[in-house]
Amino acid sequence: MMQWIAMITMLIDHIGAVFFPHVVELRIIGRIAFPIYAFAVFIGYKHTRNAQKYIWRLFWIAVISQVPFVAAFNHFSLNVVWTLWSALLVLLALDKLPSKFLGIPIVIGAGLVMEWTHMDYGMYGLMLVLLFRYFKGPVLVMAHVVLNILYLMLHHSFLQMYSVLATTGIAIAQYYQAGFRLKGPRWIWRYFYPAHLAIIAVIRWI
C-alpha cells in the first residue's frame, strides 16, 4: 500500500508541477511521496542481501531517468533518484566506519556535493533518509518537523511541512508492525519513476 501511495502522490505532484503549477493542492498531495521513497531506501538497504547490487540498480535508474526528468520539467538538475542513490552510499559508508564521529564529515561533505550538483531535494533528502535510520515513533516525527523548519528558513517554502503527514504514517506503521518490508510488483516500483516522467515529457512537448 505504501508503494502505491508513493507512486500515485508523486504522479499527482508532477502533473501539478508541469501542467497546473498554480494549483497548490496538487503539490500539497505530492509532499506525501518523498518521505516514503526515503524510507524505502533505508528499508531496502537494511534488508538487502547484496548492497552492491542495490547501489548499481539505483544508479542505473537514476541514469535512465535523467533525460525524461529534464524533458518533463524543462530545466536541468539531477533527478531525485540521484539523491536516494547518494543517501544509500552514505548509509553504506557509515556502517563501514570504525568510529561514529567520522560519519559527521562524510554526511556534511555528501550533503554539500548534493547541493552543488543540484540534486532534487539535495541535503534535505539525505538528512531525511538518516532520520529514518536513527529515529522512530514520535521522535522521528518531531525530528522531521525540525528538518522542515530548517528547510522553510532556507527555501521560504511552507509546502514541505505537509510531508510530515507521511512520516507520521510511517511512524505509526513501525509501531504496529516493527521490522516490516515493503512489498509489491518490483518492476513497477523500480521503473515507474522514469516511465511516468517520459509520458509527462511526451505530453508536454506534443
mmCIF file with all atom_site columns, C-alpha atoms in Angstrom:
data_model
loop_
_atom_site.group_PDB
_atom_site.id
_atom_site.type_symbol
_atom_site.label_atom_id
_atom_site.label_alt_id
_atom_site.label_comp_id
_atom_site.label_asym_id
_atom_site.label_entity_id
_atom_site.label_seq_id
_atom_site.pdbx_PDB_ins_code
_atom_site.Cartn_x
_atom_site.Cartn_y
_atom_site.Cartn_z
_atom_site.occupancy
_atom_site.B_iso_or_equiv
_atom_site.pdbx_formal_charge
_atom_site.auth_seq_id
_atom_site.auth_comp_id
_atom_site.auth_asym_id
_atom_site.auth_atom_id
_atom_site.pdbx_PDB_model_num
ATOM 1   C CA . MET A 1 1   ? 0.000  0.000  0.000   1.00 0.00 ? 1   MET A CA 1
ATOM 2   C CA . MET A 1 2   ? 2.809  2.426  0.852   1.00 0.00 ? 2   MET A CA 1
ATOM 3   C CA . GLN A 1 3   ? 4.388  1.846  -2.536  1.00 0.00 ? 3   GLN A CA 1
ATOM 4   C CA . TRP A 1 4   ? 1.153  2.676  -4.353  1.00 0.00 ? 4   TRP A CA 1
ATOM 5   C CA . ILE A 1 5   ? 0.614  5.769  -2.197  1.00 0.00 ? 5   ILE A CA 1
ATOM 6   C CA . ALA A 1 6   ? 4.136  6.956  -3.030  1.00 0.00 ? 6   ALA A CA 1
ATOM 7   C CA . MET A 1 7   ? 3.737  6.420  -6.771  1.00 0.00 ? 7   MET A CA 1
ATOM 8   C CA . ILE A 1 8   ? 0.257  7.939  -7.028  1.00 0.00 ? 8   ILE A CA 1
ATOM 9   C CA . THR A 1 9   ? 1.046  11.019 -4.929  1.00 0.00 ? 9   THR A CA 1
ATOM 10  C CA . MET A 1 10  ? 4.275  11.548 -6.882  1.00 0.00 ? 10  MET A CA 1
ATOM 11  C CA . LEU A 1 11  ? 2.339  11.334 -10.147 1.00 0.00 ? 11  LEU A CA 1
ATOM 12  C CA . ILE A 1 12  ? -0.183 13.892 -8.878  1.00 0.00 ? 12  ILE A CA 1
ATOM 13  C CA . ASP A 1 13  ? 2.650  16.173 -7.774  1.00 0.00 ? 13  ASP A CA 1
ATOM 14  C CA . HIS A 1 14  ? 4.428  16.036 -11.123 1.00 0.00 ? 14  HIS A CA 1
ATOM 15  C CA . ILE A 1 15  ? 1.218  16.559 -13.110 1.00 0.00 ? 15  ILE A CA 1
ATOM 16  C CA . GLY A 1 16  ? 0.587  19.614 -10.960 1.00 0.00 ? 16  GLY A CA 1
ATOM 17  C CA . ALA A 1 17  ? 4.129  20.918 -11.346 1.00 0.00 ? 17  ALA A CA 1
ATOM 18  C CA . VAL A 1 18  ? 4.141  20.575 -15.146 1.00 0.00 ? 18  VAL A CA 1
ATOM 19  C CA . PHE A 1 19  ? 0.550  21.251 -16.209 1.00 0.00 ? 19  PHE A CA 1
ATOM 20  C CA . PHE A 1 20  ? -1.136 23.022 -13.270 1.00 0.00 ? 20  PHE A CA 1
ATOM 21  C CA . PRO A 1 21  ? 1.590  24.970 -11.439 1.00 0.00 ? 21  PRO A CA 1
ATOM 22  C CA . HIS A 1 22  ? -0.908 27.307 -9.762  1.00 0.00 ? 22  HIS A CA 1
ATOM 23  C CA . VAL A 1 23  ? -2.998 24.513 -8.225  1.00 0.00 ? 23  VAL A CA 1
ATOM 24  C CA . VAL A 1 24  ? -1.213 24.300 -4.888  1.00 0.00 ? 24  VAL A CA 1
ATOM 25  C CA . GLU A 1 25  ? -3.416 21.433 -3.667  1.00 0.00 ? 25  GLU A CA 1
ATOM 26  C CA . LEU A 1 26  ? -1.744 19.073 -6.146  1.00 0.00 ? 26  LEU A CA 1
ATOM 27  C CA . ARG A 1 27  ? 1.689  20.000 -4.810  1.00 0.00 ? 27  ARG A CA 1
ATOM 28  C CA . ILE A 1 28  ? 0.500  19.502 -1.233  1.00 0.00 ? 28  ILE A CA 1
ATOM 29  C CA . ILE A 1 29  ? -0.629 15.967 -2.070  1.00 0.00 ? 29  ILE A CA 1
ATOM 30  C CA . GLY A 1 30  ? 2.737  15.383 -3.701  1.00 0.00 ? 30  GLY A CA 1
ATOM 31  C CA . ARG A 1 31  ? 4.594  16.083 -0.451  1.00 0.00 ? 31  ARG A CA 1
ATOM 32  C CA . ILE A 1 32  ? 3.483  12.638 0.720   1.00 0.00 ? 32  ILE A CA 1
ATOM 33  C CA . ALA A 1 33  ? 5.669  10.818 -1.789  1.00 0.00 ? 33  ALA A CA 1
ATOM 34  C CA . PHE A 1 34  ? 9.276  11.639 -0.954  1.00 0.00 ? 34  PHE A CA 1
ATOM 35  C CA . PRO A 1 35  ? 9.317  10.541 2.717   1.00 0.00 ? 35  PRO A CA 1
ATOM 36  C CA . ILE A 1 36  ? 8.005  7.141  1.615   1.00 0.00 ? 36  ILE A CA 1
ATOM 37  C CA . TYR A 1 37  ? 10.741 6.825  -1.006  1.00 0.00 ? 37  TYR A CA 1
ATOM 38  C CA . ALA A 1 38  ? 13.352 7.934  1.536   1.00 0.00 ? 38  ALA A CA 1
ATOM 39  C CA . PHE A 1 39  ? 12.052 5.334  3.985   1.00 0.00 ? 39  PHE A CA 1
ATOM 40  C CA . ALA A 1 40  ? 12.027 2.702  1.231   1.00 0.00 ? 40  ALA A CA 1
ATOM 41  C CA . VAL A 1 41  ? 15.723 3.319  0.532   1.00 0.00 ? 41  VAL A CA 1
ATOM 42  C CA . PHE A 1 42  ? 16.552 2.842  4.201   1.00 0.00 ? 42  PHE A CA 1
ATOM 43  C CA . ILE A 1 43  ? 14.410 -0.313 4.467   1.00 0.00 ? 43  ILE A CA 1
ATOM 44  C CA . GLY A 1 44  ? 15.827 -1.640 1.191   1.00 0.00 ? 44  GLY A CA 1
ATOM 45  C CA . TYR A 1 45  ? 19.378 -1.110 2.424   1.00 0.00 ? 45  TYR A CA 1
ATOM 46  C CA . LYS A 1 46  ? 18.555 -2.668 5.801   1.00 0.00 ? 46  LYS A CA 1
ATOM 47  C CA . HIS A 1 47  ? 17.141 -5.842 4.271   1.00 0.00 ? 47  HIS A CA 1
ATOM 48  C CA . THR A 1 48  ? 19.138 -6.259 1.065   1.00 0.00 ? 48  THR A CA 1
ATOM 49  C CA . ARG A 1 49  ? 21.381 -9.298 0.746   1.00 0.00 ? 49  ARG A CA 1
ATOM 50  C CA . ASN A 1 50  ? 23.589 -7.560 -1.795  1.00 0.00 ? 50  ASN A CA 1
ATOM 51  C CA . ALA A 1 51  ? 24.265 -3.871 -1.111  1.00 0.00 ? 51  ALA A CA 1
ATOM 52  C CA . GLN A 1 52  ? 26.470 -3.506 -4.199  1.00 0.00 ? 52  GLN A CA 1
ATOM 53  C CA . LYS A 1 53  ? 23.724 -4.796 -6.471  1.00 0.00 ? 53  LYS A CA 1
ATOM 54  C CA . TYR A 1 54  ? 21.228 -2.441 -4.804  1.00 0.00 ? 54  TYR A CA 1
ATOM 55  C CA . ILE A 1 55  ? 23.564 0.522  -5.343  1.00 0.00 ? 55  ILE A CA 1
ATOM 56  C CA . TRP A 1 56  ? 24.075 -0.305 -9.020  1.00 0.00 ? 56  TRP A CA 1
ATOM 57  C CA . ARG A 1 57  ? 20.337 -0.773 -9.567  1.00 0.00 ? 57  ARG A CA 1
ATOM 58  C CA . LEU A 1 58  ? 19.574 2.681  -8.160  1.00 0.00 ? 58  LEU A CA 1
ATOM 59  C CA . PHE A 1 59  ? 22.438 4.145  -10.176 1.00 0.00 ? 59  PHE A CA 1
ATOM 60  C CA . TRP A 1 60  ? 21.064 2.878  -13.484 1.00 0.00 ? 60  TRP A CA 1
ATOM 61  C CA . ILE A 1 61  ? 17.528 4.010  -12.639 1.00 0.00 ? 61  ILE A CA 1
ATOM 62  C CA . ALA A 1 62  ? 18.964 7.472  -11.954 1.00 0.00 ? 62  ALA A CA 1
ATOM 63  C CA . VAL A 1 63  ? 20.784 7.440  -15.298 1.00 0.00 ? 63  VAL A CA 1
ATOM 64  C CA . ILE A 1 64  ? 17.730 6.241  -17.229 1.00 0.00 ? 64  ILE A CA 1
ATOM 65  C CA . SER A 1 65  ? 15.515 8.832  -15.526 1.00 0.00 ? 65  SER A CA 1
ATOM 66  C CA . GLN A 1 66  ? 17.700 11.871 -16.196 1.00 0.00 ? 66  GLN A CA 1
ATOM 67  C CA . VAL A 1 67  ? 16.655 12.692 -19.771 1.00 0.00 ? 67  VAL A CA 1
ATOM 68  C CA . PRO A 1 68  ? 12.899 12.225 -19.094 1.00 0.00 ? 68  PRO A CA 1
ATOM 69  C CA . PHE A 1 69  ? 13.301 14.321 -15.925 1.00 0.00 ? 69  PHE A CA 1
ATOM 70  C CA . VAL A 1 70  ? 14.893 17.244 -17.761 1.00 0.00 ? 70  VAL A CA 1
ATOM 71  C CA . ALA A 1 71  ? 12.399 16.970 -20.633 1.00 0.00 ? 71  ALA A CA 1
ATOM 72  C CA . ALA A 1 72  ? 9.392  16.856 -18.308 1.00 0.00 ? 72  ALA A CA 1
ATOM 73  C CA . PHE A 1 73  ? 10.358 19.842 -16.157 1.00 0.00 ? 73  PHE A CA 1
ATOM 74  C CA . ASN A 1 74  ? 12.271 21.781 -18.823 1.00 0.00 ? 74  ASN A CA 1
ATOM 75  C CA . HIS A 1 75  ? 15.208 22.653 -16.581 1.00 0.00 ? 75  HIS A CA 1
ATOM 76  C CA . PHE A 1 76  ? 18.466 20.946 -15.736 1.00 0.00 ? 76  PHE A CA 1
ATOM 77  C CA . SER A 1 77  ? 19.087 19.450 -12.333 1.00 0.00 ? 77  SER A CA 1
ATOM 78  C CA . LEU A 1 78  ? 19.734 15.915 -11.155 1.00 0.00 ? 78  LEU A CA 1
ATOM 79  C CA . ASN A 1 79  ? 16.626 13.826 -10.555 1.00 0.00 ? 79  ASN A CA 1
ATOM 80  C CA . VAL A 1 80  ? 15.619 12.565 -7.125  1.00 0.00 ? 80  VAL A CA 1
ATOM 81  C CA . VAL A 1 81  ? 16.968 9.047  -7.700  1.00 0.00 ? 81  VAL A CA 1
ATOM 82  C CA . TRP A 1 82  ? 20.470 10.545 -7.624  1.00 0.00 ? 82  TRP A CA 1
ATOM 83  C CA . THR A 1 83  ? 19.572 11.894 -4.184  1.00 0.00 ? 83  THR A CA 1
ATOM 84  C CA . LEU A 1 84  ? 18.405 8.494  -2.975  1.00 0.00 ? 84  LEU A CA 1
ATOM 85  C CA . TRP A 1 85  ? 21.461 6.825  -4.516  1.00 0.00 ? 85  TRP A CA 1
ATOM 86  C CA . SER A 1 86  ? 23.780 9.265  -2.737  1.00 0.00 ? 86  SER A CA 1
ATOM 87  C CA . ALA A 1 87  ? 21.975 8.660  0.556   1.00 0.00 ? 87  ALA A CA 1
ATOM 88  C CA . LEU A 1 88  ? 22.427 4.929  0.017   1.00 0.00 ? 88  LEU A CA 1
ATOM 89  C CA . LEU A 1 89  ? 26.177 5.410  -0.424  1.00 0.00 ? 89  LEU A CA 1
ATOM 90  C CA . VAL A 1 90  ? 26.280 7.401  2.807   1.00 0.00 ? 90  VAL A CA 1
ATOM 91  C CA . LEU A 1 91  ? 24.422 4.637  4.669   1.00 0.00 ? 91  LEU A CA 1
ATOM 92  C CA . LEU A 1 92  ? 26.950 2.112  3.416   1.00 0.00 ? 92  LEU A CA 1
ATOM 93  C CA . ALA A 1 93  ? 29.878 4.360  4.368   1.00 0.00 ? 93  ALA A CA 1
ATOM 94  C CA . LEU A 1 94  ? 28.516 4.963  7.872   1.00 0.00 ? 94  LEU A CA 1
ATOM 95  C CA . ASP A 1 95  ? 28.313 1.230  8.522   1.00 0.00 ? 95  ASP A CA 1
ATOM 96  C CA . LYS A 1 96  ? 31.935 0.709  7.490   1.00 0.00 ? 96  LYS A CA 1
ATOM 97  C CA . LEU A 1 97  ? 33.447 3.460  9.639   1.00 0.00 ? 97  LEU A CA 1
ATOM 98  C CA . PRO A 1 98  ? 35.439 2.481  12.735  1.00 0.00 ? 98  PRO A CA 1
ATOM 99  C CA . SER A 1 99  ? 34.044 5.494  14.627  1.00 0.00 ? 99  SER A CA 1
ATOM 100 C CA . LYS A 1 100 ? 30.645 7.181  14.517  1.00 0.00 ? 100 LYS A CA 1
ATOM 101 C CA . PHE A 1 101 ? 32.293 10.594 14.771  1.00 0.00 ? 101 PHE A CA 1
ATOM 102 C CA . LEU A 1 102 ? 33.927 10.054 11.378  1.00 0.00 ? 102 LEU A CA 1
ATOM 103 C CA . GLY A 1 103 ? 30.437 9.989  9.904   1.00 0.00 ? 103 GLY A CA 1
ATOM 104 C CA . ILE A 1 104 ? 29.921 13.702 10.564  1.00 0.00 ? 104 ILE A CA 1
ATOM 105 C CA . PRO A 1 105 ? 32.344 14.986 7.864   1.00 0.00 ? 105 PRO A CA 1
ATOM 106 C CA . ILE A 1 106 ? 31.076 12.306 5.461   1.00 0.00 ? 106 ILE A CA 1
ATOM 107 C CA . VAL A 1 107 ? 27.458 13.420 5.893   1.00 0.00 ? 107 VAL A CA 1
ATOM 108 C CA . ILE A 1 108 ? 28.375 17.095 5.600   1.00 0.00 ? 108 ILE A CA 1
ATOM 109 C CA . GLY A 1 109 ? 30.573 16.503 2.568   1.00 0.00 ? 109 GLY A CA 1
ATOM 110 C CA . ALA A 1 110 ? 27.986 14.364 0.815   1.00 0.00 ? 110 ALA A CA 1
ATOM 111 C CA . GLY A 1 111 ? 25.284 16.928 1.547   1.00 0.00 ? 111 GLY A CA 1
ATOM 112 C CA . LEU A 1 112 ? 27.369 19.756 0.104   1.00 0.00 ? 112 LEU A CA 1
ATOM 113 C CA . VAL A 1 113 ? 28.096 17.760 -3.052  1.00 0.00 ? 113 VAL A CA 1
ATOM 114 C CA . MET A 1 114 ? 24.373 17.056 -3.423  1.00 0.00 ? 114 MET A CA 1
ATOM 115 C CA . GLU A 1 115 ? 23.649 20.781 -3.141  1.00 0.00 ? 115 GLU A CA 1
ATOM 116 C CA . TRP A 1 116 ? 26.428 21.829 -5.533  1.00 0.00 ? 116 TRP A CA 1
ATOM 117 C CA . THR A 1 117 ? 25.310 19.317 -8.167  1.00 0.00 ? 117 THR A CA 1
ATOM 118 C CA . HIS A 1 118 ? 21.684 20.440 -7.820  1.00 0.00 ? 118 HIS A CA 1
ATOM 119 C CA . MET A 1 119 ? 20.225 17.070 -6.891  1.00 0.00 ? 119 MET A CA 1
ATOM 120 C CA . ASP A 1 120 ? 16.483 17.165 -6.318  1.00 0.00 ? 120 ASP A CA 1
ATOM 121 C CA . TYR A 1 121 ? 15.901 17.739 -2.563  1.00 0.00 ? 121 TYR A CA 1
ATOM 122 C CA . GLY A 1 122 ? 19.678 17.895 -2.059  1.00 0.00 ? 122 GLY A CA 1
ATOM 123 C CA . MET A 1 123 ? 20.955 17.719 1.509   1.00 0.00 ? 123 MET A CA 1
ATOM 124 C CA . TYR A 1 124 ? 17.377 17.701 2.786   1.00 0.00 ? 124 TYR A CA 1
ATOM 125 C CA . GLY A 1 125 ? 16.834 14.337 1.114   1.00 0.00 ? 125 GLY A CA 1
ATOM 126 C CA . LEU A 1 126 ? 19.971 12.889 2.679   1.00 0.00 ? 126 LEU A CA 1
ATOM 127 C CA . MET A 1 127 ? 19.008 14.104 6.146   1.00 0.00 ? 127 MET A CA 1
ATOM 128 C CA . LEU A 1 128 ? 15.516 12.630 5.836   1.00 0.00 ? 128 LEU A CA 1
ATOM 129 C CA . VAL A 1 129 ? 16.924 9.194  4.981   1.00 0.00 ? 129 VAL A CA 1
ATOM 130 C CA . LEU A 1 130 ? 19.228 9.457  8.003   1.00 0.00 ? 130 LEU A CA 1
ATOM 131 C CA . LEU A 1 131 ? 16.282 10.363 10.244  1.00 0.00 ? 131 LEU A CA 1
ATOM 132 C CA . PHE A 1 132 ? 14.691 7.035  9.348   1.00 0.00 ? 132 PHE A CA 1
ATOM 133 C CA . ARG A 1 133 ? 17.964 5.337  10.262  1.00 0.00 ? 133 ARG A CA 1
ATOM 134 C CA . TYR A 1 134 ? 18.299 6.852  13.714  1.00 0.00 ? 134 TYR A CA 1
ATOM 135 C CA . PHE A 1 135 ? 14.764 7.635  14.943  1.00 0.00 ? 135 PHE A CA 1
ATOM 136 C CA . LYS A 1 136 ? 11.365 6.023  15.328  1.00 0.00 ? 136 LYS A CA 1
ATOM 137 C CA . GLY A 1 137 ? 7.919  6.959  16.598  1.00 0.00 ? 137 GLY A CA 1
ATOM 138 C CA . PRO A 1 138 ? 7.193  10.460 17.951  1.00 0.00 ? 138 PRO A CA 1
ATOM 139 C CA . VAL A 1 139 ? 10.904 11.332 17.990  1.00 0.00 ? 139 VAL A CA 1
ATOM 140 C CA . LEU A 1 140 ? 11.081 10.637 14.248  1.00 0.00 ? 140 LEU A CA 1
ATOM 141 C CA . VAL A 1 141 ? 8.094  12.887 13.582  1.00 0.00 ? 141 VAL A CA 1
ATOM 142 C CA . MET A 1 142 ? 9.491  15.720 15.707  1.00 0.00 ? 142 MET A CA 1
ATOM 143 C CA . ALA A 1 143 ? 12.901 15.409 14.059  1.00 0.00 ? 143 ALA A CA 1
ATOM 144 C CA . HIS A 1 144 ? 11.235 15.711 10.656  1.00 0.00 ? 144 HIS A CA 1
ATOM 145 C CA . VAL A 1 145 ? 9.340  18.801 11.832  1.00 0.00 ? 145 VAL A CA 1
ATOM 146 C CA . VAL A 1 146 ? 12.658 20.393 12.859  1.00 0.00 ? 146 VAL A CA 1
ATOM 147 C CA . LEU A 1 147 ? 14.190 19.460 9.495   1.00 0.00 ? 147 LEU A CA 1
ATOM 148 C CA . ASN A 1 148 ? 11.242 21.036 7.698   1.00 0.00 ? 148 ASN A CA 1
ATOM 149 C CA . ILE A 1 149 ? 11.575 24.222 9.747   1.00 0.00 ? 149 ILE A CA 1
ATOM 150 C CA . LEU A 1 150 ? 15.199 24.471 8.634   1.00 0.00 ? 150 LEU A CA 1
ATOM 151 C CA . TYR A 1 151 ? 14.072 23.843 5.037   1.00 0.00 ? 151 TYR A CA 1
ATOM 152 C CA . LEU A 1 152 ? 11.469 26.609 5.419   1.00 0.00 ? 152 LEU A CA 1
ATOM 153 C CA . MET A 1 153 ? 14.090 29.044 6.689   1.00 0.00 ? 153 MET A CA 1
ATOM 154 C CA . LEU A 1 154 ? 16.452 28.268 3.800   1.00 0.00 ? 154 LEU A CA 1
ATOM 155 C CA . HIS A 1 155 ? 13.991 27.964 0.915   1.00 0.00 ? 155 HIS A CA 1
ATOM 156 C CA . HIS A 1 156 ? 10.994 30.001 2.125   1.00 0.00 ? 156 HIS A CA 1
ATOM 157 C CA . SER A 1 157 ? 8.586  27.240 1.149   1.00 0.00 ? 157 SER A CA 1
ATOM 158 C CA . PHE A 1 158 ? 5.928  26.025 3.574   1.00 0.00 ? 158 PHE A CA 1
ATOM 159 C CA . LEU A 1 159 ? 4.811  23.192 1.290   1.00 0.00 ? 159 LEU A CA 1
ATOM 160 C CA . GLN A 1 160 ? 7.374  20.760 2.651   1.00 0.00 ? 160 GLN A CA 1
ATOM 161 C CA . MET A 1 161 ? 5.682  20.874 6.047   1.00 0.00 ? 161 MET A CA 1
ATOM 162 C CA . TYR A 1 162 ? 2.937  18.636 4.673   1.00 0.00 ? 162 TYR A CA 1
ATOM 163 C CA . SER A 1 163 ? 5.481  15.846 4.190   1.00 0.00 ? 163 SER A CA 1
ATOM 164 C CA . VAL A 1 164 ? 5.306  15.229 7.954   1.00 0.00 ? 164 VAL A CA 1
ATOM 165 C CA . LEU A 1 165 ? 1.958  13.524 7.310   1.00 0.00 ? 165 LEU A CA 1
ATOM 166 C CA . ALA A 1 166 ? 3.782  10.721 5.501   1.00 0.00 ? 166 ALA A CA 1
ATOM 167 C CA . THR A 1 167 ? 6.382  10.412 8.248   1.00 0.00 ? 167 THR A CA 1
ATOM 168 C CA . THR A 1 168 ? 3.619  10.220 10.838  1.00 0.00 ? 168 THR A CA 1
ATOM 169 C CA . GLY A 1 169 ? 2.032  7.368  8.897   1.00 0.00 ? 169 GLY A CA 1
ATOM 170 C CA . ILE A 1 170 ? 5.366  5.573  8.704   1.00 0.00 ? 170 ILE A CA 1
ATOM 171 C CA . ALA A 1 171 ? 5.950  6.036  12.445  1.00 0.00 ? 171 ALA A CA 1
ATOM 172 C CA . ILE A 1 172 ? 2.529  4.539  13.191  1.00 0.00 ? 172 ILE A CA 1
ATOM 173 C CA . ALA A 1 173 ? 3.212  1.621  10.841  1.00 0.00 ? 173 ALA A CA 1
ATOM 174 C CA . GLN A 1 174 ? 6.534  0.983  12.560  1.00 0.00 ? 174 GLN A CA 1
ATOM 175 C CA . TYR A 1 175 ? 4.785  0.907  15.936  1.00 0.00 ? 175 TYR A CA 1
ATOM 176 C CA . TYR A 1 176 ? 2.233  -1.693 14.898  1.00 0.00 ? 176 TYR A CA 1
ATOM 177 C CA . GLN A 1 177 ? 4.425  -3.698 12.506  1.00 0.00 ? 177 GLN A CA 1
ATOM 178 C CA . ALA A 1 178 ? 8.058  -3.385 13.506  1.00 0.00 ? 178 ALA A CA 1
ATOM 179 C CA . GLY A 1 179 ? 10.567 -4.787 11.041  1.00 0.00 ? 179 GLY A CA 1
ATOM 180 C CA . PHE A 1 180 ? 8.184  -4.935 8.063   1.00 0.00 ? 180 PHE A CA 1
ATOM 181 C CA . ARG A 1 181 ? 9.387  -4.917 4.469   1.00 0.00 ? 181 ARG A CA 1
ATOM 182 C CA . LEU A 1 182 ? 7.993  -3.027 1.523   1.00 0.00 ? 182 LEU A CA 1
ATOM 183 C CA . LYS A 1 183 ? 6.463  -5.488 -0.928  1.00 0.00 ? 183 LYS A CA 1
ATOM 184 C CA . GLY A 1 184 ? 4.754  -5.180 -4.284  1.00 0.00 ? 184 GLY A CA 1
ATOM 185 C CA . PRO A 1 185 ? 5.373  -5.536 -8.025  1.00 0.00 ? 185 PRO A CA 1
ATOM 186 C CA . ARG A 1 186 ? 9.113  -4.884 -8.222  1.00 0.00 ? 186 ARG A CA 1
ATOM 187 C CA . TRP A 1 187 ? 9.218  -3.856 -11.861 1.00 0.00 ? 187 TRP A CA 1
ATOM 188 C CA . ILE A 1 188 ? 6.510  -1.233 -11.323 1.00 0.00 ? 188 ILE A CA 1
ATOM 189 C CA . TRP A 1 189 ? 8.197  0.107  -8.193  1.00 0.00 ? 189 TRP A CA 1
ATOM 190 C CA . ARG A 1 190 ? 11.586 0.321  -9.913  1.00 0.00 ? 190 ARG A CA 1
ATOM 191 C CA . TYR A 1 191 ? 10.611 1.785  -13.254 1.00 0.00 ? 191 TYR A CA 1
ATOM 192 C CA . PHE A 1 192 ? 7.523  3.849  -12.530 1.00 0.00 ? 192 PHE A CA 1
ATOM 193 C CA . TYR A 1 193 ? 9.663  6.942  -11.985 1.00 0.00 ? 193 TYR A CA 1
ATOM 194 C CA . PRO A 1 194 ? 11.377 7.123  -15.397 1.00 0.00 ? 194 PRO A CA 1
ATOM 195 C CA . ALA A 1 195 ? 8.270  5.794  -17.185 1.00 0.00 ? 195 ALA A CA 1
ATOM 196 C CA . HIS A 1 196 ? 5.846  8.391  -15.830 1.00 0.00 ? 196 HIS A CA 1
ATOM 197 C CA . LEU A 1 197 ? 8.359  11.192 -16.461 1.00 0.00 ? 197 LEU A CA 1
ATOM 198 C CA . ALA A 1 198 ? 8.757  10.065 -20.065 1.00 0.00 ? 198 ALA A CA 1
ATOM 199 C CA . ILE A 1 199 ? 4.981  10.099 -20.572 1.00 0.00 ? 199 ILE A CA 1
ATOM 200 C CA . ILE A 1 200 ? 4.659  13.561 -19.000 1.00 0.00 ? 200 ILE A CA 1
ATOM 201 C CA . ALA A 1 201 ? 7.520  14.818 -21.199 1.00 0.00 ? 201 ALA A CA 1
ATOM 202 C CA . VAL A 1 202 ? 5.890  13.484 -24.389 1.00 0.00 ? 202 VAL A CA 1
ATOM 203 C CA . ILE A 1 203 ? 2.528  15.031 -23.488 1.00 0.00 ? 203 ILE A CA 1
ATOM 204 C CA . ARG A 1 204 ? 4.170  18.329 -22.623 1.00 0.00 ? 204 ARG A CA 1
ATOM 205 C CA . TRP A 1 205 ? 6.168  18.586 -25.827 1.00 0.00 ? 205 TRP A CA 1
ATOM 206 C CA . ILE A 1 206 ? 3.266  17.462 -28.026 1.00 0.00 ? 206 ILE A CA 1
#
